[in-house]
Amino acid sequence: MSSQDTPNQIASPLRPFGESIFSQINRMAIKAQAVNLSQGCPDFDAPAFIREAARDAIESGNNQYGPMAGATELTAAIADDARDFMKMDIDAASEVTTTCGCTEAISASILGLLQEGDEVILMDPVYDCYRPCLALANVTTRSVTMQAPDFALDAAAIDAACTERTRAIMINTPHNPTGRVFTRTELEALAEVCRRRDLLVFSDEVYNRIVFEGEHVSIASLPGMADRTITLCSLGKTFSVTGWKIGWAIAPPHLTAGIRAAHQFITFGSAHPLQHAAAVALRDRSEYYTQLVSDYRESRDLLCEGLRRAGFKFNMPEGGYFVLCDHTHLGQPDDIAACRWLIDEIGLASIPPSSFYANPAQGSQLIRFAFCKRIETIEAALERLARL
Ligand code: GLN
């Protein structure tokens, strides 16, 4: 039998998940030469100061393995940033672990802290790497669906979904794909459930610097939460370096022990020179952050105006760089069909979000567009939308 005829071998926990929706859509978009608003990935370059910092870091000889928990310059910069921006009082040496992107921070936290028999509550829709990673750790999940169009965080529903096996809740704010930024009141209600039930919180905050309405609140900063929260962040979204894969997990020492126990055997460390460049990037950037939000606000407003004219219904994203729309006026049976139809008919690629739900039917009326793109790209998308 030639290798072409050999059936694929995939470990059983991963079999239900198939190929990531991002790879599938990118392939279709390239083939159709569509304007690509699918993957959340800037189509413009990173700022000059961070590229320069990377060149300097390589030239000044940081090209061997760094410390397992992260370069001390970076962990110190992360601790200062967390203190100033996220109101978290943390110790760099014992509470910060740098990882290969936030994706590894998520997997190292799950694999290092959870085990078979544990149950985790997910608030659907959830970013597509959470479930496969929990499955690899033999952890079971229960879903509490946030309901369109408001996608409110329903702490009472989460409380009702908990069982005696529930160990943790995973949250994400600003939220991919809904564009929600959870309010302090919503997070306080969730924190009360976590304290009362003695639960851990995995809080994915990779879009924390991209907030248009309200404020970014880290659940770890709420009373009694620092001791039970793993805050997961990255450099990619804030500095448009998604390909650098520099992320980190912030957690109290007793939880950091589990994260590092896993991290040391998964990757041991991310690219060492890029960690040094990240440390430079995180220092004194308030003007850059203001500009980032103002640029993304312009992109958001431009795209949303075009989507509204084309008949899509949605709530304005409060943060992050996605807008989640109802596509039913297109007359397609589900999100995958609508997405395919938009690529074929008008040459515009988006993401069908049903793979972000345990029950795909719950996402079948929705479609996600990314606006982390050049104004020219968004204008090209608007031209195509105008054909509808
Ligand atoms: N986070 C990005 C998104 O949601 C994509 C990441 C990926 O391709 N896995 O679009």
CSV table of C-alpha atoms and ligand atoms in Angstrom, one decimal:
chain,number,residue,atom,x,y,z
A,1,MET,CA,0.0,0.0,0.0
A,2,SER,CA,1.5,3.4,-0.9
A,3,SER,CA,1.5,6.1,1.8
A,4,GLN,CA,-1.3,7.8,-0.2
A,5,ASP,CA,-3.6,4.9,0.5
A,6,THR,CA,-2.7,4.7,4.2
A,7,PRO,CA,-5.6,6.0,6.3
A,8,ASN,CA,-4.8,9.1,8.4
A,9,GLN,CA,-4.0,8.3,12.0
A,10,ILE,CA,-5.3,10.8,14.5
A,11,ALA,CA,-5.5,10.2,18.3
A,12,SER,CA,-9.1,9.5,19.4
A,13,PRO,CA,-9.5,12.7,21.5
A,14,LEU,CA,-8.8,14.8,18.4
A,15,ARG,CA,-10.9,12.9,15.9
A,16,PRO,CA,-14.2,14.8,16.4
A,17,PHE,CA,-12.5,18.1,15.6
A,18,GLY,CA,-11.3,17.7,12.0
A,19,GLU,CA,-9.3,20.5,10.3
A,20,SER,CA,-9.4,24.0,11.8
A,21,ILE,CA,-11.9,26.2,10.1
A,22,PHE,CA,-9.2,28.8,9.6
A,23,SER,CA,-7.2,26.5,7.3
A,24,GLN,CA,-10.3,25.5,5.4
A,25,ILE,CA,-11.5,29.0,4.7
A,26,ASN,CA,-8.1,30.4,3.9
A,27,ARG,CA,-7.7,27.7,1.2
A,28,MET,CA,-11.1,28.5,-0.3
A,29,ALA,CA,-10.3,32.3,-0.2
A,30,ILE,CA,-7.0,31.9,-1.9
A,31,LYS,CA,-8.5,29.7,-4.6
A,32,ALA,CA,-11.3,32.2,-5.3
A,33,GLN,CA,-9.0,35.2,-4.9
A,34,ALA,CA,-11.5,36.6,-2.4
A,35,VAL,CA,-11.0,39.6,-0.2
A,36,ASN,CA,-10.1,37.9,3.0
A,37,LEU,CA,-11.9,39.0,6.2
A,38,SER,CA,-11.7,35.5,7.7
A,39,GLN,CA,-8.7,34.9,9.9
A,40,GLY,CA,-8.1,37.4,12.7
A,41,CYS,CA,-4.7,38.3,11.4
A,42,PRO,CA,-3.5,41.8,10.3
A,43,ASP,CA,-2.7,42.2,6.6
A,44,PHE,CA,-0.3,45.1,7.4
A,45,ASP,CA,3.1,44.9,8.9
A,46,ALA,CA,4.1,45.3,12.6
A,47,PRO,CA,5.2,48.8,13.8
A,48,ALA,CA,8.8,49.7,13.0
A,49,PHE,CA,9.9,49.9,16.7
A,50,ILE,CA,9.1,46.3,17.3
A,51,ARG,CA,10.8,45.0,14.2
A,52,GLU,CA,13.8,47.0,15.1
A,53,ALA,CA,13.8,45.6,18.7
A,54,ALA,CA,13.8,42.1,17.2
A,55,ARG,CA,16.8,42.9,14.9
A,56,ASP,CA,18.6,44.3,17.9
A,57,ALA,CA,17.8,41.3,20.1
A,58,ILE,CA,19.2,38.9,17.5
A,59,GLU,CA,22.3,41.0,16.9
A,60,SER,CA,23.1,41.3,20.6
A,61,GLY,CA,23.3,37.6,21.1
A,62,ASN,CA,20.1,36.3,22.6
A,63,ASN,CA,20.0,33.3,20.3
A,64,GLN,CA,20.2,30.3,22.6
A,65,TYR,CA,17.5,29.0,24.9
A,66,GLY,CA,16.3,31.5,27.4
A,67,PRO,CA,15.1,30.6,31.0
A,68,MET,CA,12.2,28.1,31.0
A,69,ALA,CA,9.7,30.6,32.6
A,70,GLY,CA,10.8,33.4,30.3
A,71,ALA,CA,13.5,36.0,29.8
A,72,THR,CA,13.6,38.0,33.0
A,73,GLU,CA,13.4,41.3,31.1
A,74,LEU,CA,10.1,40.1,29.6
A,75,THR,CA,8.5,38.7,32.8
A,76,ALA,CA,9.4,42.0,34.5
A,77,ALA,CA,7.8,44.0,31.7
A,78,ILE,CA,4.7,41.8,31.8
A,79,ALA,CA,4.4,42.2,35.6
A,80,ASP,CA,4.7,46.0,35.3
A,81,ASP,CA,2.1,46.1,32.5
A,82,ALA,CA,-0.3,43.9,34.5
A,83,ARG,CA,0.1,46.2,37.5
A,84,ASP,CA,-0.5,49.4,35.6
A,85,PHE,CA,-3.1,48.3,33.1
A,86,MET,CA,-4.9,45.3,34.6
A,87,LYS,CA,-4.7,46.3,38.2
A,88,MET,CA,-3.0,43.1,39.2
A,89,ASP,CA,-0.3,43.1,41.8
A,90,ILE,CA,2.0,40.3,40.7
A,91,ASP,CA,5.5,39.0,41.2
A,92,ALA,CA,7.4,38.5,38.0
A,93,ALA,CA,9.5,35.6,39.1
A,94,SER,CA,6.8,33.4,40.6
A,95,GLU,CA,3.7,34.4,38.8
A,96,VAL,CA,4.5,34.9,35.1
A,97,THR,CA,5.3,32.2,32.6
A,98,THR,CA,6.0,33.1,29.0
A,99,THR,CA,4.8,30.7,26.3
A,100,CYS,CA,4.7,30.1,22.6
A,101,GLY,CA,1.7,32.3,21.9
A,102,CYS,CA,-1.4,32.5,24.1
A,103,THR,CA,-2.4,29.1,22.5
A,104,GLU,CA,0.4,27.5,24.4
A,105,ALA,CA,-0.5,29.4,27.5
A,106,ILE,CA,-4.0,27.9,27.2
A,107,SER,CA,-2.7,24.4,26.6
A,108,ALA,CA,0.0,24.5,29.3
A,109,SER,CA,-2.6,25.8,31.8
A,110,ILE,CA,-5.1,23.1,30.9
A,111,LEU,CA,-2.6,20.3,30.8
A,112,GLY,CA,-0.8,21.4,33.9
A,113,LEU,CA,-3.8,22.1,36.1
A,114,LEU,CA,-6.7,19.8,35.0
A,115,GLN,CA,-7.1,16.1,34.7
A,116,GLU,CA,-9.5,13.3,33.9
A,117,GLY,CA,-12.6,13.6,36.0
A,118,ASP,CA,-12.6,17.4,36.0
A,119,GLU,CA,-15.2,19.4,34.2
A,120,VAL,CA,-14.9,22.8,32.7
A,121,ILE,CA,-17.7,25.3,31.8
A,122,LEU,CA,-17.4,27.0,28.5
A,123,MET,CA,-19.4,30.0,27.4
A,124,ASP,CA,-20.3,29.3,23.8
A,125,PRO,CA,-19.3,30.6,21.3
A,126,VAL,CA,-15.7,29.8,22.2
A,127,TYR,CA,-12.5,30.2,20.3
A,128,ASP,CA,-11.8,26.9,18.5
A,129,CYS,CA,-8.7,25.7,20.3
A,130,TYR,CA,-10.2,25.4,23.8
A,131,ARG,CA,-12.3,22.3,23.2
A,132,PRO,CA,-9.6,20.1,21.5
A,133,CYS,CA,-7.1,21.1,24.2
A,134,LEU,CA,-9.5,20.1,27.0
A,135,ALA,CA,-10.2,16.9,25.1
A,136,LEU,CA,-6.5,16.1,25.1
A,137,ALA,CA,-6.4,16.5,28.8
A,138,ASN,CA,-9.4,14.1,29.2
A,139,VAL,CA,-11.4,16.9,30.7
A,140,THR,CA,-15.2,17.0,30.1
A,141,THR,CA,-16.9,20.3,29.1
A,142,ARG,CA,-20.3,21.8,29.7
A,143,SER,CA,-21.6,24.7,27.6
A,144,VAL,CA,-23.6,27.7,28.6
A,145,THR,CA,-24.5,29.5,25.5
A,146,MET,CA,-24.4,33.3,25.3
A,147,GLN,CA,-27.5,34.3,23.5
A,148,ALA,CA,-27.5,36.5,20.3
A,149,PRO,CA,-27.8,39.3,19.7
A,150,ASP,CA,-26.6,40.7,23.1
A,151,PHE,CA,-24.3,37.8,24.1
A,152,ALA,CA,-24.6,38.7,27.8
A,153,LEU,CA,-22.6,36.8,30.4
A,154,ASP,CA,-25.2,34.9,32.4
A,155,ALA,CA,-23.7,34.1,35.7
A,156,ALA,CA,-26.9,32.4,37.0
A,157,ALA,CA,-26.9,30.0,34.0
A,158,ILE,CA,-23.3,29.2,34.7
A,159,ASP,CA,-24.0,28.6,38.3
A,160,ALA,CA,-26.9,26.3,37.3
A,161,ALA,CA,-24.6,24.3,34.9
A,162,CYS,CA,-22.0,23.6,37.6
A,163,THR,CA,-21.8,20.1,39.1
A,164,GLU,CA,-19.7,18.6,41.9
A,165,ARG,CA,-17.0,17.9,39.3
A,166,THR,CA,-16.8,21.4,37.9
A,167,ARG,CA,-13.2,22.7,38.4
A,168,ALA,CA,-13.0,25.7,36.2
A,169,ILE,CA,-14.6,28.2,33.9
A,170,MET,CA,-13.0,29.6,30.7
A,171,ILE,CA,-13.8,33.1,29.7
A,172,ASN,CA,-12.6,35.5,27.1
A,173,THR,CA,-12.8,39.3,27.1
A,174,PRO,CA,-12.8,41.2,24.8
A,175,HIS,CA,-14.5,38.3,23.2
A,176,ASN,CA,-13.8,36.5,19.9
A,177,PRO,CA,-16.1,36.2,18.0
A,178,THR,CA,-18.9,38.2,19.5
A,179,GLY,CA,-17.0,41.5,20.1
A,180,ARG,CA,-18.3,41.7,23.7
A,181,VAL,CA,-16.3,43.4,26.4
A,182,PHE,CA,-17.7,42.0,29.6
A,183,THR,CA,-18.7,44.7,32.1
A,184,ARG,CA,-17.5,44.9,35.6
A,185,THR,CA,-21.0,44.0,36.8
A,186,GLU,CA,-21.1,40.8,34.6
A,187,LEU,CA,-17.6,39.8,35.8
A,188,GLU,CA,-18.5,40.5,39.5
A,189,ALA,CA,-21.5,38.2,39.2
A,190,LEU,CA,-19.3,35.5,37.7
A,191,ALA,CA,-16.6,36.0,40.3
A,192,GLU,CA,-19.2,35.5,43.1
A,193,VAL,CA,-20.1,32.1,41.6
A,194,CYS,CA,-16.4,31.1,41.3
A,195,ARG,CA,-15.6,32.1,44.9
A,196,ARG,CA,-18.7,30.3,46.3
A,197,ARG,CA,-18.0,27.2,44.3
A,198,ASP,CA,-14.2,27.3,44.7
A,199,LEU,CA,-13.6,27.3,40.9
A,200,LEU,CA,-10.6,28.3,38.9
A,201,VAL,CA,-11.0,30.8,36.0
A,202,PHE,CA,-9.0,30.6,32.8
A,203,SER,CA,-9.3,34.2,31.4
A,204,ASP,CA,-8.2,34.7,27.8
A,205,GLU,CA,-7.5,38.5,27.5
A,206,VAL,CA,-5.5,38.6,24.3
A,207,TYR,CA,-7.6,41.5,22.9
A,208,ASN,CA,-7.3,43.5,26.1
A,209,ARG,CA,-5.7,46.6,24.4
A,210,ILE,CA,-8.4,46.8,21.7
A,211,VAL,CA,-11.4,48.2,23.5
A,212,PHE,CA,-13.9,50.7,21.9
A,213,GLU,CA,-16.7,50.8,24.5
A,214,GLY,CA,-16.4,50.5,28.2
A,215,GLU,CA,-13.2,49.3,29.9
A,216,HIS,CA,-11.2,46.1,30.0
A,217,VAL,CA,-11.7,44.4,33.4
A,218,SER,CA,-9.4,41.5,34.3
A,219,ILE,CA,-11.4,39.2,36.5
A,220,ALA,CA,-8.2,38.5,38.5
A,221,SER,CA,-8.3,42.1,39.7
A,222,LEU,CA,-11.7,41.5,41.5
A,223,PRO,CA,-11.8,40.7,45.2
A,224,GLY,CA,-10.8,37.2,46.1
A,225,MET,CA,-10.0,36.3,42.4
A,226,ALA,CA,-6.3,36.6,42.0
A,227,ASP,CA,-5.7,33.4,43.9
A,228,ARG,CA,-7.9,31.4,41.5
A,229,THR,CA,-7.4,33.0,38.1
A,230,ILE,CA,-5.0,32.2,35.3
A,231,THR,CA,-4.8,35.3,33.1
A,232,LEU,CA,-3.8,34.5,29.5
A,233,CYS,CA,-2.4,37.2,27.2
A,234,SER,CA,-0.2,37.7,24.2
A,235,LEU,CA,1.8,40.2,22.2
A,236,GLY,CA,0.3,39.3,18.8
A,237,LYS,CA,-2.9,41.3,18.7
A,238,THR,CA,-1.5,44.3,20.5
A,239,PHE,CA,1.6,44.8,18.3
A,240,SER,CA,0.4,43.1,15.1
A,241,VAL,CA,2.9,40.3,15.4
A,242,THR,CA,0.6,37.3,15.4
A,243,GLY,CA,3.4,35.2,13.8
A,244,TRP,CA,5.8,35.8,16.7
A,245,LYS,CA,3.8,33.5,19.0
A,246,ILE,CA,4.8,35.2,22.2
A,247,GLY,CA,2.2,34.7,25.0
A,248,TRP,CA,2.1,34.4,28.7
A,249,ALA,CA,0.1,33.1,31.7
A,250,ILE,CA,-0.2,35.0,34.9
A,251,ALA,CA,-1.2,33.0,37.9
A,252,PRO,CA,-0.5,32.8,41.7
A,253,PRO,CA,2.6,30.6,42.5
A,254,HIS,CA,0.6,27.5,43.5
A,255,LEU,CA,-1.1,27.5,40.0
A,256,THR,CA,2.0,28.7,38.2
A,257,ALA,CA,3.7,25.4,39.4
A,258,GLY,CA,1.2,23.4,37.3
A,259,ILE,CA,1.5,25.7,34.3
A,260,ARG,CA,5.4,25.4,34.3
A,261,ALA,CA,5.2,21.7,35.0
A,262,ALA,CA,3.5,21.4,31.6
A,263,HIS,CA,5.3,24.2,29.7
A,264,GLN,CA,8.8,22.8,30.4
A,265,PHE,CA,7.9,19.7,28.5
A,266,ILE,CA,5.7,21.2,25.7
A,267,THR,CA,8.0,23.8,24.3
A,268,PHE,CA,10.3,24.7,27.2
A,269,GLY,CA,10.4,28.2,25.8
A,270,SER,CA,9.4,30.5,22.9
A,271,ALA,CA,11.8,32.3,20.6
A,272,HIS,CA,14.3,33.9,23.0
A,273,PRO,CA,15.3,37.0,20.9
A,274,LEU,CA,11.6,37.7,20.3
A,275,GLN,CA,11.1,37.6,24.1
A,276,HIS,CA,13.7,40.4,24.4
A,277,ALA,CA,12.0,42.4,21.7
A,278,ALA,CA,8.6,41.9,23.4
A,279,ALA,CA,10.1,43.3,26.6
A,280,VAL,CA,11.1,46.4,24.7
A,281,ALA,CA,7.7,46.7,23.0
A,282,LEU,CA,5.8,46.5,26.4
A,283,ARG,CA,7.6,49.6,27.9
A,284,ASP,CA,6.1,53.1,27.7
A,285,ARG,CA,3.7,52.6,24.8
A,286,SER,CA,0.7,54.7,25.9
A,287,GLU,CA,0.7,56.7,22.6
A,288,TYR,CA,0.9,53.6,20.5
A,289,TYR,CA,-2.1,52.0,22.4
A,290,THR,CA,-4.2,55.1,21.8
A,291,GLN,CA,-3.4,55.1,18.1
A,292,LEU,CA,-4.1,51.4,17.9
A,293,VAL,CA,-7.6,51.8,19.3
A,294,SER,CA,-8.3,54.8,17.1
A,295,ASP,CA,-7.1,53.0,13.9
A,296,TYR,CA,-9.2,49.9,14.7
A,297,ARG,CA,-12.2,52.1,15.5
A,298,GLU,CA,-11.9,53.6,12.0
A,299,SER,CA,-11.7,50.1,10.5
A,300,ARG,CA,-14.6,48.8,12.6
A,301,ASP,CA,-16.9,51.7,11.7
A,302,LEU,CA,-16.1,51.5,8.0
A,303,LEU,CA,-16.8,47.8,7.8
A,304,CYS,CA,-19.8,47.9,10.0
A,305,GLU,CA,-21.4,50.7,7.9
A,306,GLY,CA,-20.9,48.5,4.8
A,307,LEU,CA,-22.3,45.4,6.5
A,308,ARG,CA,-25.4,47.4,7.6
A,309,ARG,CA,-26.0,48.7,4.1
A,310,ALA,CA,-25.7,45.1,2.8
A,311,GLY,CA,-28.5,44.1,5.2
A,312,PHE,CA,-26.5,42.3,7.9
A,313,LYS,CA,-27.8,42.6,11.5
A,314,PHE,CA,-25.3,42.8,14.4
A,315,ASN,CA,-24.4,44.6,17.6
A,316,MET,CA,-21.5,46.9,17.2
A,317,PRO,CA,-18.3,45.2,18.5
A,318,GLU,CA,-17.2,46.7,21.9
A,319,GLY,CA,-13.7,45.3,21.6
A,320,GLY,CA,-11.4,42.9,19.7
A,321,TYR,CA,-11.4,42.9,15.9
A,322,PHE,CA,-14.4,40.9,14.9
A,323,VAL,CA,-18.0,41.6,14.1
A,324,LEU,CA,-20.5,38.7,14.4
A,325,CYS,CA,-23.5,39.2,12.1
A,326,ASP,CA,-26.8,37.5,11.4
A,327,HIS,CA,-26.7,36.3,7.8
A,328,THR,CA,-30.2,35.0,7.4
A,329,HIS,CA,-31.3,37.7,4.9
A,330,LEU,CA,-28.9,36.0,2.4
A,331,GLY,CA,-31.3,33.0,2.3
A,332,GLN,CA,-28.6,30.4,2.9
A,333,PRO,CA,-29.4,27.3,5.0
A,334,ASP,CA,-26.5,27.7,7.5
A,335,ASP,CA,-23.3,29.5,8.2
A,336,ILE,CA,-21.1,27.3,6.2
A,337,ALA,CA,-23.3,27.6,3.1
A,338,ALA,CA,-23.5,31.4,3.6
A,339,CYS,CA,-19.8,31.6,3.9
A,340,ARG,CA,-19.2,29.5,0.8
A,341,TRP,CA,-21.9,31.6,-1.1
A,342,LEU,CA,-20.2,34.9,-0.2
A,343,ILE,CA,-16.9,33.6,-1.5
A,344,ASP,CA,-18.4,32.2,-4.7
A,345,GLU,CA,-20.9,35.0,-5.4
A,346,ILE,CA,-19.1,38.2,-4.4
A,347,GLY,CA,-15.5,37.1,-3.6
A,348,LEU,CA,-15.6,37.9,0.2
A,349,ALA,CA,-14.2,35.4,2.8
A,350,SER,CA,-15.5,35.3,6.4
A,351,ILE,CA,-15.6,32.7,9.2
A,352,PRO,CA,-18.6,30.4,9.8
A,353,PRO,CA,-18.8,30.3,13.6
A,354,SER,CA,-20.7,27.0,14.1
A,355,SER,CA,-17.4,25.4,15.0
A,356,PHE,CA,-17.2,27.7,18.0
A,357,TYR,CA,-20.3,26.0,19.5
A,358,ALA,CA,-20.7,22.5,21.1
A,359,ASN,CA,-24.0,22.4,19.3
A,360,PRO,CA,-23.2,23.8,15.8
A,361,ALA,CA,-26.8,24.6,15.1
A,362,GLN,CA,-26.6,27.5,17.6
A,363,GLY,CA,-24.1,29.3,15.4
A,364,SER,CA,-25.7,28.4,12.1
A,365,GLN,CA,-27.3,31.9,11.6
A,366,LEU,CA,-24.1,33.8,12.3
A,367,ILE,CA,-21.1,34.8,10.3
A,368,ARG,CA,-17.9,36.5,11.5
A,369,PHE,CA,-15.9,39.2,9.7
A,370,ALA,CA,-12.5,40.4,10.8
A,371,PHE,CA,-11.6,44.1,10.5
A,372,CYS,CA,-7.9,43.9,11.5
A,373,LYS,CA,-7.1,44.8,7.8
A,374,ARG,CA,-5.8,47.7,5.8
A,375,ILE,CA,-8.4,50.4,5.0
A,376,GLU,CA,-7.9,49.4,1.3
A,377,THR,CA,-8.8,45.8,2.1
A,378,ILE,CA,-11.9,46.9,3.9
A,379,GLU,CA,-12.9,49.2,1.0
A,380,ALA,CA,-12.4,46.3,-1.4
A,381,ALA,CA,-14.7,44.3,0.8
A,382,LEU,CA,-17.3,47.1,0.8
A,383,GLU,CA,-17.3,47.2,-3.0
A,384,ARG,CA,-18.0,43.5,-3.0
A,385,LEU,CA,-20.7,43.8,-0.3
A,386,ALA,CA,-22.4,46.5,-2.5
A,387,ARG,CA,-23.0,43.8,-5.1
A,388,LEU,CA,-25.5,42.1,-2.7
B,1,GLN,N1,-7.3,34.0,16.5
B,1,GLN,C1,-7.5,34.1,15.1
B,1,GLN,C2,-9.0,34.1,14.7
B,1,GLN,O1,-9.9,33.9,15.6
B,1,GLN,C3,-7.0,33.0,14.3
B,1,GLN,C4,-6.0,32.0,14.9
B,1,GLN,C5,-5.8,30.8,14.0
B,1,GLN,O2,-5.7,30.8,12.8
B,1,GLN,N2,-5.8,29.6,14.7
B,1,GLN,O3,-9.3,34.4,13.6
